[in-house]
Amino acid sequence: MQYNASGSSAARQSADCVIVGAYTKRGLNSAASAIDEASGGYLSKLAKAGDLPSNPGASTLLRDLKGVKARRVLVVGLGPKNEFCIKQLERATESAIRALANTSVKSVALNLGSNSERFDEPARVTSASIAAVHRAVYRFNQLKSSKARTRPSKINKIVFGFSSRAACNKAKAEFKTADAVAKGVALTKDLGNLPANVCTPDYLAKTSRQFARDYKNVSVQVMGMKDLKRMGMGAFISVTQGADTPPRLIVMRYKGAAAKEAPVALVGKGITFDTGGISLKPPATMDEMKFDMCGAAAVIGAFKSVAMLQPNLNLVAVVAACENMPSGNASRPGDIVTTMAGHTVEILNTDAEGRLILCDALTYTKKFKPKAIIDVATLTGACVIALGEHFSGLMSPNDGLANDLIQSGVEAGDTAWRMPVTEEYQSRLSSNFADFANVGGRPAGAVTAACFLWRFMKDQNWAHLDIAGSAWKTGAQKGATGRPVGLLVNYILNKG
């Protein structure tokens, strides 16, 4: 995708299609007003007749307007003017690009977020718009026959319309970062959408190894079962011992600063398929358990974005990848295992496996002496019940880190909501037979899962992101969302 910014009137912009906006109650945004003036009031006449869209996302495609350089003008509804915000901008942009998906349009002039009206942040407008464009053009056709493939969009150039040269310059400065984030999101979606018979732990390792060949300052190490045993990762091993597919611990390092500079560390849960193990899940929607590696996918996607941008910072990304399968060798409820940290854990439920692989991966990550450790996991159904799909769950005992992550999510349009992680909940993990159990019952399930991980991170600046609700969509729109790559990259670039 190519990007540019233009301070020209929408009527004079060179593109296959110019996109402008109409507010509820017949109001035109400034770009639409310029089109209206150049066309002798044509849009005003349509608005007066009730023939222009105003509801958010609705659109009308017009052709060959008098006085307008572009052959096509797409008018997209923006909703009430006083409610128009970045989120509405994203939705309108995505809807507009989707409306052009099956046309011959290749270049688009996008005029929905001009800083002369509702926004005074051209960089943020640009970042949000590029994210929306990429969502609209994304297709997952890799495993479809040629006859069944969704027709790809032909759009390959976006021109952002702003009202001043200064705004254009600010927008242009954001192109590289926004594009890198979008490509990291796309990779995360692809990994999540692939089935478990393709996206195995080895596939994740292969994807990660490619970064060392594609980008400077990147090294990748992949470890297997012998390494897990040597390091004493008994919790990790307990999850994978029922599977025929071998586990992988993947370590990616980006060194863009001096070696003495402490890195930010990301740790991702990569259960490439989760049956629940002996504590078998119900069959309905079990196919969606291919998405249980979306934490790992997000960490890999965020790492790709950072490697593309080559910032002056250090980053470590650790992915614990395996399958959770039932077999004669699988862990049983009641089994007790010893973690890398030396704690013993009673496994009361084998379907609470994510915390078992993460606790050993988090303990391993301490060796890099990071300034912050952020783990990302589709960890609990309880988080879905608590927050639904709009917010990722954020747990951290550190107010500064939590606030930075929340703000990074707001800026990236990839929001998180802070939930408690306090000592009061720890008693729910008590065990009569081991140091503690891996589950604490139904109440506050997302919080007690975080409290389990916290036991291994008491000496660290640590945060946990539970993305069980935000990592994928179900139903007719089933598919990975690519979250929280935007949040993670924004945090790393700001605080790394």
Short mmCIF file of C-alpha atoms in Angstrom, two decimals:
data_model
loop_
_atom_site.label_atom_id
_atom_site.label_comp_id
_atom_site.label_asym_id
_atom_site.label_seq_id
_atom_site.Cartn_x
_atom_site.Cartn_y
_atom_site.Cartn_z
CA MET A 1 0.00 0.00 0.00
CA GLN A 2 1.28 3.48 -0.92
CA TYR A 3 0.40 6.57 1.10
CA ASN A 4 0.50 10.29 0.49
CA ALA A 5 -1.08 13.44 1.89
CA SER A 6 -2.62 16.33 -0.01
CA GLY A 7 -3.67 19.83 0.97
CA SER A 8 -5.66 20.26 -2.24
CA SER A 9 -9.39 20.77 -2.30
CA ALA A 10 -11.27 17.48 -2.50
CA ALA A 11 -12.61 18.64 -5.86
CA ARG A 12 -9.06 18.82 -7.25
CA GLN A 13 -7.60 15.64 -5.78
CA SER A 14 -6.22 13.07 -8.22
CA ALA A 15 -7.56 9.61 -7.43
CA ASP A 16 -9.90 7.01 -8.85
CA CYS A 17 -12.31 7.87 -6.05
CA VAL A 18 -12.60 10.72 -3.56
CA ILE A 19 -14.20 9.83 -0.23
CA VAL A 20 -16.03 12.56 1.70
CA GLY A 21 -18.46 12.57 4.62
CA ALA A 22 -22.01 13.57 5.45
CA TYR A 23 -23.25 14.09 8.99
CA THR A 24 -26.72 13.36 10.30
CA LYS A 25 -29.26 16.11 9.55
CA ARG A 26 -27.82 16.84 6.09
CA GLY A 27 -24.53 18.33 7.22
CA LEU A 28 -21.49 17.99 4.96
CA ASN A 29 -17.92 17.78 6.19
CA SER A 30 -15.50 20.34 4.77
CA ALA A 31 -14.30 18.07 1.97
CA ALA A 32 -17.88 17.31 0.93
CA SER A 33 -18.64 21.04 1.02
CA ALA A 34 -15.75 21.62 -1.42
CA ILE A 35 -17.22 18.97 -3.73
CA ASP A 36 -20.62 20.58 -3.34
CA GLU A 37 -19.31 24.01 -4.27
CA ALA A 38 -17.39 22.73 -7.30
CA SER A 39 -20.43 20.80 -8.55
CA GLY A 40 -22.82 23.70 -8.30
CA GLY A 41 -24.55 22.53 -5.13
CA TYR A 42 -25.21 18.98 -6.31
CA LEU A 43 -24.57 17.39 -2.90
CA SER A 44 -26.78 19.96 -1.18
CA LYS A 45 -29.62 19.08 -3.55
CA LEU A 46 -29.18 15.37 -2.79
CA ALA A 47 -29.07 16.08 0.94
CA LYS A 48 -32.23 18.18 0.77
CA ALA A 49 -33.98 15.37 -1.06
CA GLY A 50 -32.81 12.87 1.57
CA ASP A 51 -30.64 11.00 -0.93
CA LEU A 52 -27.32 11.29 0.89
CA PRO A 53 -26.31 8.80 3.59
CA SER A 54 -26.00 10.01 7.16
CA ASN A 55 -26.15 6.87 9.26
CA PRO A 56 -22.62 5.73 10.22
CA GLY A 57 -21.09 3.55 7.53
CA ALA A 58 -23.83 3.95 4.89
CA SER A 59 -22.53 5.25 1.57
CA THR A 60 -23.54 6.50 -1.86
CA LEU A 61 -21.29 6.34 -4.91
CA LEU A 62 -21.58 9.22 -7.38
CA ARG A 63 -19.96 9.45 -10.82
CA ASP A 64 -18.76 12.20 -13.13
CA LEU A 65 -19.70 15.20 -11.01
CA LYS A 66 -19.30 18.52 -12.78
CA GLY A 67 -16.23 20.46 -11.60
CA VAL A 68 -14.71 17.46 -9.75
CA LYS A 69 -11.46 15.97 -11.01
CA ALA A 70 -12.02 12.43 -9.76
CA ARG A 71 -14.47 10.30 -11.74
CA ARG A 72 -16.03 8.89 -8.59
CA VAL A 73 -17.10 10.45 -5.30
CA LEU A 74 -18.10 8.21 -2.41
CA VAL A 75 -20.17 9.97 0.26
CA VAL A 76 -20.11 8.04 3.53
CA GLY A 77 -22.32 8.64 6.54
CA LEU A 78 -20.53 9.92 9.66
CA GLY A 79 -23.42 10.09 12.13
CA PRO A 80 -24.06 13.16 14.33
CA LYS A 81 -21.32 15.77 14.00
CA ASN A 82 -21.03 16.33 17.75
CA GLU A 83 -20.45 12.60 18.28
CA PHE A 84 -17.87 12.11 15.53
CA CYS A 85 -14.68 10.74 17.10
CA ILE A 86 -11.64 8.65 16.20
CA LYS A 87 -13.60 5.43 16.65
CA GLN A 88 -16.34 6.69 14.34
CA LEU A 89 -13.67 7.78 11.87
CA GLU A 90 -12.28 4.24 11.82
CA ARG A 91 -15.71 2.71 11.29
CA ALA A 92 -16.57 5.14 8.50
CA THR A 93 -13.22 4.57 6.79
CA GLU A 94 -13.52 0.79 6.99
CA SER A 95 -17.07 0.92 5.62
CA ALA A 96 -16.03 3.21 2.78
CA ILE A 97 -13.13 1.01 1.70
CA ARG A 98 -15.33 -2.09 1.89
CA ALA A 99 -17.88 -0.35 -0.35
CA LEU A 100 -15.18 -0.01 -3.01
CA ALA A 101 -13.82 -3.54 -2.60
CA ASN A 102 -15.50 -5.01 -5.68
CA THR A 103 -14.88 -2.04 -7.97
CA SER A 104 -11.93 -1.26 -10.21
CA VAL A 105 -10.79 1.56 -7.90
CA LYS A 106 -7.04 1.47 -7.21
CA SER A 107 -6.37 4.89 -5.70
CA VAL A 108 -8.44 6.64 -3.06
CA ALA A 109 -8.39 10.17 -1.65
CA LEU A 110 -9.62 9.89 1.92
CA ASN A 111 -11.17 13.04 3.42
CA LEU A 112 -12.99 11.89 6.57
CA GLY A 113 -10.65 13.27 9.23
CA SER A 114 -9.58 16.70 8.05
CA ASN A 115 -7.99 18.59 10.95
CA SER A 116 -10.02 21.68 10.01
CA GLU A 117 -13.08 20.21 11.73
CA ARG A 118 -13.31 17.68 14.54
CA PHE A 119 -9.66 16.72 14.93
CA ASP A 120 -6.41 18.54 15.50
CA GLU A 121 -4.21 15.42 15.49
CA PRO A 122 -3.27 14.55 11.89
CA ALA A 123 -0.91 11.78 13.00
CA ARG A 124 -3.60 10.04 15.03
CA VAL A 125 -6.13 10.45 12.23
CA THR A 126 -3.64 8.91 9.81
CA SER A 127 -2.77 6.01 12.11
CA ALA A 128 -6.43 5.18 12.77
CA SER A 129 -7.33 5.47 9.09
CA ILE A 130 -4.50 3.22 7.92
CA ALA A 131 -5.53 0.60 10.47
CA ALA A 132 -9.11 0.79 9.20
CA VAL A 133 -8.03 0.55 5.55
CA HIS A 134 -6.01 -2.59 6.26
CA ARG A 135 -8.91 -4.18 8.13
CA ALA A 136 -11.16 -3.49 5.16
CA VAL A 137 -8.81 -4.99 2.56
CA TYR A 138 -7.63 -7.96 4.64
CA ARG A 139 -8.50 -11.33 3.16
CA PHE A 140 -7.69 -14.83 4.41
CA ASN A 141 -7.63 -16.87 1.23
CA GLN A 142 -4.56 -19.02 1.83
CA LEU A 143 -6.41 -22.31 2.21
CA LYS A 144 -9.29 -21.75 -0.22
CA SER A 145 -9.38 -23.14 -3.74
CA SER A 146 -9.09 -20.56 -6.49
CA LYS A 147 -12.85 -20.73 -7.12
CA ALA A 148 -13.75 -20.08 -3.48
CA ARG A 149 -11.37 -17.21 -2.80
CA THR A 150 -12.78 -13.84 -1.83
CA ARG A 151 -11.99 -11.27 -4.48
CA PRO A 152 -9.06 -9.14 -3.30
CA SER A 153 -9.38 -5.40 -3.21
CA LYS A 154 -7.49 -3.55 -5.95
CA ILE A 155 -6.88 -0.49 -3.77
CA ASN A 156 -3.15 0.12 -3.49
CA LYS A 157 -2.83 3.86 -2.92
CA ILE A 158 -4.35 6.11 -0.24
CA VAL A 159 -4.10 9.92 -0.32
CA PHE A 160 -5.08 11.65 2.91
CA GLY A 161 -6.75 15.00 2.53
CA PHE A 162 -5.89 17.73 5.02
CA SER A 163 -6.38 21.48 5.02
CA SER A 164 -2.77 22.63 5.46
CA ARG A 165 0.78 21.72 4.54
CA ALA A 166 1.70 21.43 8.22
CA ALA A 167 -1.05 18.86 8.75
CA CYS A 168 0.12 16.94 5.68
CA ASN A 169 3.66 16.81 7.03
CA LYS A 170 2.46 15.47 10.38
CA ALA A 171 0.43 12.83 8.58
CA LYS A 172 3.37 11.78 6.41
CA ALA A 173 5.54 11.33 9.50
CA GLU A 174 3.09 8.65 10.69
CA PHE A 175 2.99 6.57 7.49
CA LYS A 176 5.93 4.28 8.29
CA THR A 177 4.83 3.44 11.82
CA ALA A 178 1.17 2.94 10.96
CA ASP A 179 2.04 0.70 8.01
CA ALA A 180 4.41 -1.41 10.14
CA VAL A 181 1.72 -1.85 12.80
CA ALA A 182 -0.82 -2.80 10.14
CA LYS A 183 1.52 -5.45 8.76
CA GLY A 184 2.14 -6.81 12.24
CA VAL A 185 -1.62 -7.00 12.75
CA ALA A 186 -2.05 -8.80 9.43
CA LEU A 187 0.58 -11.39 10.38
CA THR A 188 -1.13 -11.91 13.73
CA LYS A 189 -4.46 -12.45 11.98
CA ASP A 190 -2.93 -14.91 9.53
CA LEU A 191 -1.35 -16.96 12.31
CA GLY A 192 -4.58 -16.98 14.30
CA ASN A 193 -6.74 -17.90 11.32
CA LEU A 194 -4.58 -20.80 10.20
CA PRO A 195 -5.84 -24.20 11.41
CA ALA A 196 -3.95 -26.16 14.03
CA ASN A 197 -2.81 -28.78 11.52
CA VAL A 198 -0.89 -26.00 9.73
CA CYS A 199 -0.02 -23.51 12.48
CA THR A 200 1.91 -25.85 14.75
CA PRO A 201 4.60 -24.85 17.27
CA ASP A 202 7.13 -25.53 14.50
CA TYR A 203 5.23 -23.21 12.15
CA LEU A 204 5.43 -20.42 14.73
CA ALA A 205 9.16 -21.14 15.08
CA LYS A 206 9.64 -21.02 11.30
CA THR A 207 7.78 -17.70 11.09
CA SER A 208 9.93 -16.24 13.85
CA ARG A 209 13.20 -17.52 12.35
CA GLN A 210 12.39 -15.65 9.15
CA PHE A 211 12.71 -12.34 11.01
CA ALA A 212 16.44 -12.96 11.53
CA ARG A 213 16.81 -13.22 7.75
CA ASP A 214 14.54 -10.29 6.89
CA TYR A 215 15.59 -7.62 9.40
CA LYS A 216 18.74 -6.19 10.91
CA ASN A 217 19.56 -6.49 14.61
CA VAL A 218 17.37 -9.58 15.05
CA SER A 219 18.34 -12.98 16.44
CA VAL A 220 16.08 -15.97 17.06
CA GLN A 221 16.59 -19.09 19.18
CA VAL A 222 14.23 -22.07 19.16
CA MET A 223 14.30 -24.70 21.93
CA GLY A 224 12.59 -28.07 22.25
CA MET A 225 11.66 -30.70 24.83
CA LYS A 226 15.25 -31.51 25.81
CA ASP A 227 15.82 -27.85 26.63
CA LEU A 228 12.60 -27.63 28.63
CA LYS A 229 13.68 -30.64 30.70
CA ARG A 230 17.18 -29.27 31.17
CA MET A 231 15.78 -25.97 32.49
CA GLY A 232 13.29 -27.70 34.78
CA MET A 233 10.15 -26.37 33.10
CA GLY A 234 7.89 -28.97 34.69
CA ALA A 235 4.73 -26.88 34.34
CA PHE A 236 5.26 -26.31 30.61
CA ILE A 237 6.09 -29.99 30.07
CA SER A 238 2.95 -31.09 31.91
CA VAL A 239 0.77 -29.33 29.33
CA THR A 240 2.47 -30.76 26.26
CA GLN A 241 3.12 -34.32 27.44
CA GLY A 242 -0.19 -35.61 26.04
CA ALA A 243 0.53 -34.31 22.53
CA ASP A 244 2.46 -35.94 19.69
CA THR A 245 3.38 -32.51 18.29
CA PRO A 246 6.63 -31.34 19.96
CA PRO A 247 6.69 -28.10 21.98
CA ARG A 248 8.81 -25.08 21.16
CA LEU A 249 10.14 -22.23 23.26
CA ILE A 250 10.89 -19.40 20.85
CA VAL A 251 13.11 -16.47 21.84
CA MET A 252 13.33 -13.44 19.54
CA ARG A 253 15.69 -10.57 20.30
CA TYR A 254 15.86 -7.16 18.66
CA LYS A 255 18.94 -5.14 19.60
CA GLY A 256 18.55 -1.54 18.51
CA ALA A 257 20.29 0.05 21.50
CA ALA A 258 23.40 -0.52 23.57
CA ALA A 259 23.64 -3.89 25.31
CA LYS A 260 23.47 -2.19 28.70
CA GLU A 261 19.99 -0.84 27.90
CA ALA A 262 17.38 -3.07 29.55
CA PRO A 263 14.86 -4.46 27.07
CA VAL A 264 11.10 -4.54 27.15
CA ALA A 265 10.03 -8.20 27.23
CA LEU A 266 6.89 -9.72 25.71
CA VAL A 267 5.76 -13.26 26.57
CA GLY A 268 3.07 -14.97 24.51
CA LYS A 269 0.84 -17.98 25.19
CA GLY A 270 0.99 -20.26 22.14
CA ILE A 271 -1.38 -23.17 22.66
CA THR A 272 -1.79 -24.01 18.98
CA PHE A 273 -4.79 -26.17 19.84
CA ASP A 274 -6.51 -26.52 23.19
CA THR A 275 -8.76 -29.51 23.74
CA GLY A 276 -8.70 -28.88 27.47
CA GLY A 277 -6.67 -32.06 27.94
CA ILE A 278 -8.22 -34.63 30.29
CA SER A 279 -10.57 -31.84 31.47
CA LEU A 280 -12.02 -31.97 27.97
CA LYS A 281 -13.86 -28.96 26.58
CA PRO A 282 -17.44 -29.34 25.27
CA PRO A 283 -17.53 -29.97 21.50
CA ALA A 284 -19.48 -26.84 20.56
CA THR A 285 -17.13 -24.20 19.11
CA MET A 286 -14.07 -26.29 20.01
CA ASP A 287 -12.80 -25.47 16.50
CA GLU A 288 -12.17 -21.95 17.83
CA MET A 289 -9.51 -23.32 20.15
CA LYS A 290 -7.09 -22.90 17.25
CA PHE A 291 -7.21 -19.26 18.40
CA ASP A 292 -5.68 -20.18 21.77
CA MET A 293 -2.31 -19.18 20.37
CA CYS A 294 -3.38 -15.60 19.64
CA GLY A 295 -1.23 -14.29 22.51
CA ALA A 296 1.80 -15.80 20.81
CA ALA A 297 0.59 -14.51 17.44
CA ALA A 298 0.27 -10.97 18.85
CA VAL A 299 3.76 -11.11 20.31
CA ILE A 300 5.16 -12.31 16.97
CA GLY A 301 3.20 -9.64 15.09
CA ALA A 302 4.35 -6.87 17.44
CA PHE A 303 7.94 -8.07 17.11
CA LYS A 304 7.66 -7.90 13.31
CA SER A 305 6.39 -4.31 13.50
CA VAL A 306 9.28 -3.26 15.73
CA ALA A 307 11.83 -5.06 13.56
CA MET A 308 10.47 -3.25 10.50
CA LEU A 309 10.80 0.15 12.21
CA GLN A 310 14.31 -0.44 13.65
CA PRO A 311 13.89 1.90 16.67
CA ASN A 312 16.68 2.67 19.13
CA LEU A 313 15.62 0.22 21.83
CA ASN A 314 15.97 -3.41 22.86
CA LEU A 315 13.14 -5.94 22.75
CA VAL A 316 12.86 -9.57 23.82
CA ALA A 317 9.89 -11.71 22.78
CA VAL A 318 9.39 -15.19 24.24
CA VAL A 319 6.75 -17.57 22.90
CA ALA A 320 5.77 -20.80 24.67
CA ALA A 321 4.13 -23.01 22.05
CA CYS A 322 2.56 -26.47 22.32
CA GLU A 323 -0.72 -28.37 22.03
CA ASN A 324 -2.93 -29.40 24.96
CA MET A 325 -4.20 -32.87 24.06
CA PRO A 326 -5.80 -35.82 25.91
CA SER A 327 -3.95 -39.13 25.77
CA GLY A 328 -2.55 -41.85 27.98
CA ASN A 329 0.43 -39.60 28.63
CA ALA A 330 -1.57 -36.45 29.41
CA SER A 331 -1.54 -34.75 32.80
CA ARG A 332 -4.40 -35.69 35.10
CA PRO A 333 -6.37 -33.54 37.53
CA GLY A 334 -4.62 -33.93 40.84
CA ASP A 335 -1.12 -34.27 39.36
CA ILE A 336 1.57 -32.12 40.99
CA VAL A 337 4.38 -30.59 38.94
CA THR A 338 7.46 -28.51 39.76
CA THR A 339 7.92 -25.22 37.91
CA MET A 340 11.20 -23.73 36.70
CA ALA A 341 11.02 -21.37 39.69
CA GLY A 342 10.91 -24.36 42.06
CA HIS A 343 7.27 -24.00 43.13
CA THR A 344 5.05 -27.08 43.16
CA VAL A 345 1.61 -26.77 41.56
CA GLU A 346 -1.40 -29.04 41.94
CA ILE A 347 -3.21 -29.29 38.61
CA LEU A 348 -6.88 -29.27 39.52
CA ASN A 349 -8.01 -28.58 35.95
CA THR A 350 -5.96 -29.42 32.86
CA ASP A 351 -7.91 -26.82 30.90
CA ALA A 352 -6.19 -24.10 32.95
CA GLU A 353 -3.05 -24.83 30.96
CA GLY A 354 -2.08 -21.37 29.72
CA ARG A 355 -0.86 -20.22 33.11
CA LEU A 356 1.26 -23.38 33.37
CA ILE A 357 3.24 -22.71 30.21
CA LEU A 358 3.39 -18.99 30.95
CA CYS A 359 4.76 -19.30 34.48
CA ASP A 360 7.83 -21.16 33.18
CA ALA A 361 8.20 -18.81 30.19
CA LEU A 362 7.97 -15.79 32.50
CA THR A 363 10.56 -17.26 34.85
CA TYR A 364 12.88 -17.85 31.89
CA THR A 365 12.38 -14.28 30.66
CA LYS A 366 13.79 -12.86 33.91
CA LYS A 367 17.29 -13.79 32.68
CA PHE A 368 17.18 -10.81 30.30
CA LYS A 369 16.70 -8.37 33.21
CA PRO A 370 13.95 -6.46 31.38
CA LYS A 371 12.63 -3.05 32.39
CA ALA A 372 9.11 -4.43 31.97
CA ILE A 373 7.56 -7.83 31.24
CA ILE A 374 4.17 -8.00 29.53
CA ASP A 375 2.55 -11.36 28.96
CA VAL A 376 -0.25 -11.75 26.43
CA ALA A 377 -2.65 -14.67 26.55
CA THR A 378 -6.11 -15.91 25.67
CA LEU A 379 -6.15 -17.02 29.27
CA THR A 380 -9.67 -17.22 30.69
CA GLY A 381 -13.28 -17.48 29.64
CA ALA A 382 -13.95 -15.48 32.79
CA CYS A 383 -12.40 -12.42 31.15
CA VAL A 384 -14.83 -12.79 28.23
CA ILE A 385 -17.72 -12.81 30.69
CA ALA A 386 -16.32 -9.77 32.52
CA LEU A 387 -15.41 -7.54 29.57
CA GLY A 388 -16.83 -9.03 26.39
CA GLU A 389 -14.96 -8.31 23.17
CA HIS A 390 -14.31 -4.58 23.38
CA PHE A 391 -11.56 -4.39 26.00
CA SER A 392 -8.60 -6.63 26.74
CA GLY A 393 -8.22 -7.39 30.43
CA LEU A 394 -5.19 -5.76 32.06
CA MET A 395 -3.80 -6.85 35.40
CA SER A 396 -0.70 -5.37 37.02
CA PRO A 397 0.30 -4.46 40.58
CA ASN A 398 2.32 -1.56 39.14
CA ASP A 399 0.23 1.59 38.64
CA GLY A 400 2.77 3.24 36.35
CA LEU A 401 3.01 0.30 33.96
CA ALA A 402 -0.74 -0.24 33.98
CA ASN A 403 -1.45 3.40 33.21
CA ASP A 404 1.11 3.46 30.41
CA LEU A 405 -0.44 0.39 28.79
CA ILE A 406 -3.96 1.76 29.10
CA GLN A 407 -2.90 5.06 27.52
CA SER A 408 -1.04 3.22 24.75
CA GLY A 409 -4.21 1.29 24.01
CA VAL A 410 -6.35 4.43 23.88
CA GLU A 411 -3.92 6.09 21.47
CA ALA A 412 -3.79 2.98 19.28
CA GLY A 413 -7.54 2.36 19.33
CA ASP A 414 -6.77 -1.01 20.95
CA THR A 415 -8.19 -0.55 24.43
CA ALA A 416 -7.61 -2.42 27.68
CA TRP A 417 -9.47 -2.26 31.01
CA ARG A 418 -7.64 -2.64 34.30
CA MET A 419 -8.79 -5.38 36.65
CA PRO A 420 -7.48 -6.06 40.17
CA VAL A 421 -4.57 -8.29 41.05
CA THR A 422 -4.18 -8.16 44.83
CA GLU A 423 -3.19 -10.41 47.73
CA GLU A 424 -6.81 -10.86 48.83
CA TYR A 425 -7.39 -13.25 45.93
CA GLN A 426 -4.32 -15.43 46.48
CA SER A 427 -5.97 -17.63 49.14
CA ARG A 428 -8.25 -19.05 46.44
CA LEU A 429 -5.22 -20.85 44.98
CA SER A 430 -4.47 -22.74 48.20
CA SER A 431 -3.67 -26.46 47.97
CA ASN A 432 -3.47 -29.15 50.65
CA PHE A 433 -0.85 -31.05 48.69
CA ALA A 434 1.35 -28.55 46.80
CA ASP A 435 2.56 -24.97 47.18
CA PHE A 436 -0.59 -23.84 45.37
CA ALA A 437 -3.18 -24.95 42.81
CA ASN A 438 -3.56 -23.87 39.20
CA VAL A 439 -7.19 -22.74 39.59
CA GLY A 440 -9.14 -20.92 42.25
CA GLY A 441 -12.76 -21.74 41.41
CA ARG A 442 -15.36 -19.83 39.37
CA PRO A 443 -15.42 -16.50 41.25
CA ALA A 444 -13.00 -13.90 39.82
CA GLY A 445 -11.52 -16.49 37.47
CA ALA A 446 -9.60 -13.97 35.34
CA VAL A 447 -8.19 -12.32 38.46
CA THR A 448 -7.07 -15.54 40.15
CA ALA A 449 -5.39 -16.61 36.90
CA ALA A 450 -3.43 -13.36 36.95
CA CYS A 451 -2.67 -13.89 40.65
CA PHE A 452 -1.20 -17.29 39.77
CA LEU A 453 1.21 -15.63 37.33
CA TRP A 454 1.93 -12.84 39.79
CA ARG A 455 3.43 -15.40 42.20
CA PHE A 456 6.27 -15.78 39.71
CA MET A 457 6.65 -12.06 39.01
CA LYS A 458 6.77 -10.46 42.48
CA ASP A 459 10.25 -9.05 41.80
CA GLN A 460 9.40 -7.73 38.31
CA ASN A 461 7.72 -4.74 36.67
CA TRP A 462 5.04 -6.97 35.17
CA ALA A 463 1.65 -6.76 33.49
CA HIS A 464 -0.71 -9.39 32.16
CA LEU A 465 -3.06 -8.92 29.19
CA ASP A 466 -5.94 -11.38 29.00
CA ILE A 467 -7.15 -11.19 25.40
CA ALA A 468 -9.60 -14.10 25.47
CA GLY A 469 -12.43 -11.76 24.48
CA SER A 470 -10.61 -9.41 22.13
CA ALA A 471 -8.33 -11.74 20.13
CA TRP A 472 -10.96 -13.15 17.79
CA LYS A 473 -14.53 -12.77 16.66
CA THR A 474 -17.01 -15.61 16.61
CA GLY A 475 -20.15 -16.27 14.57
CA ALA A 476 -20.55 -15.00 11.01
CA GLN A 477 -17.46 -12.78 11.36
CA LYS A 478 -15.31 -15.56 12.83
CA GLY A 479 -11.64 -14.69 12.63
CA ALA A 480 -8.65 -13.27 14.45
CA THR A 481 -8.65 -9.52 15.15
CA GLY A 482 -4.89 -8.93 15.41
CA ARG A 483 -5.22 -7.38 18.86
CA PRO A 484 -3.39 -6.20 20.92
CA VAL A 485 -0.54 -5.53 18.44
CA GLY A 486 -1.39 -1.82 18.22
CA LEU A 487 -1.32 -1.41 22.00
CA LEU A 488 1.96 -3.32 22.36
CA VAL A 489 3.84 -1.52 19.59
CA ASN A 490 2.65 1.88 20.79
CA TYR A 491 3.83 1.07 24.31
CA ILE A 492 7.21 -0.24 23.13
CA LEU A 493 7.91 2.78 20.93
CA ASN A 494 6.91 5.21 23.68
CA LYS A 495 8.54 3.49 26.65
CA GLY A 496 11.21 1.23 25.17
#
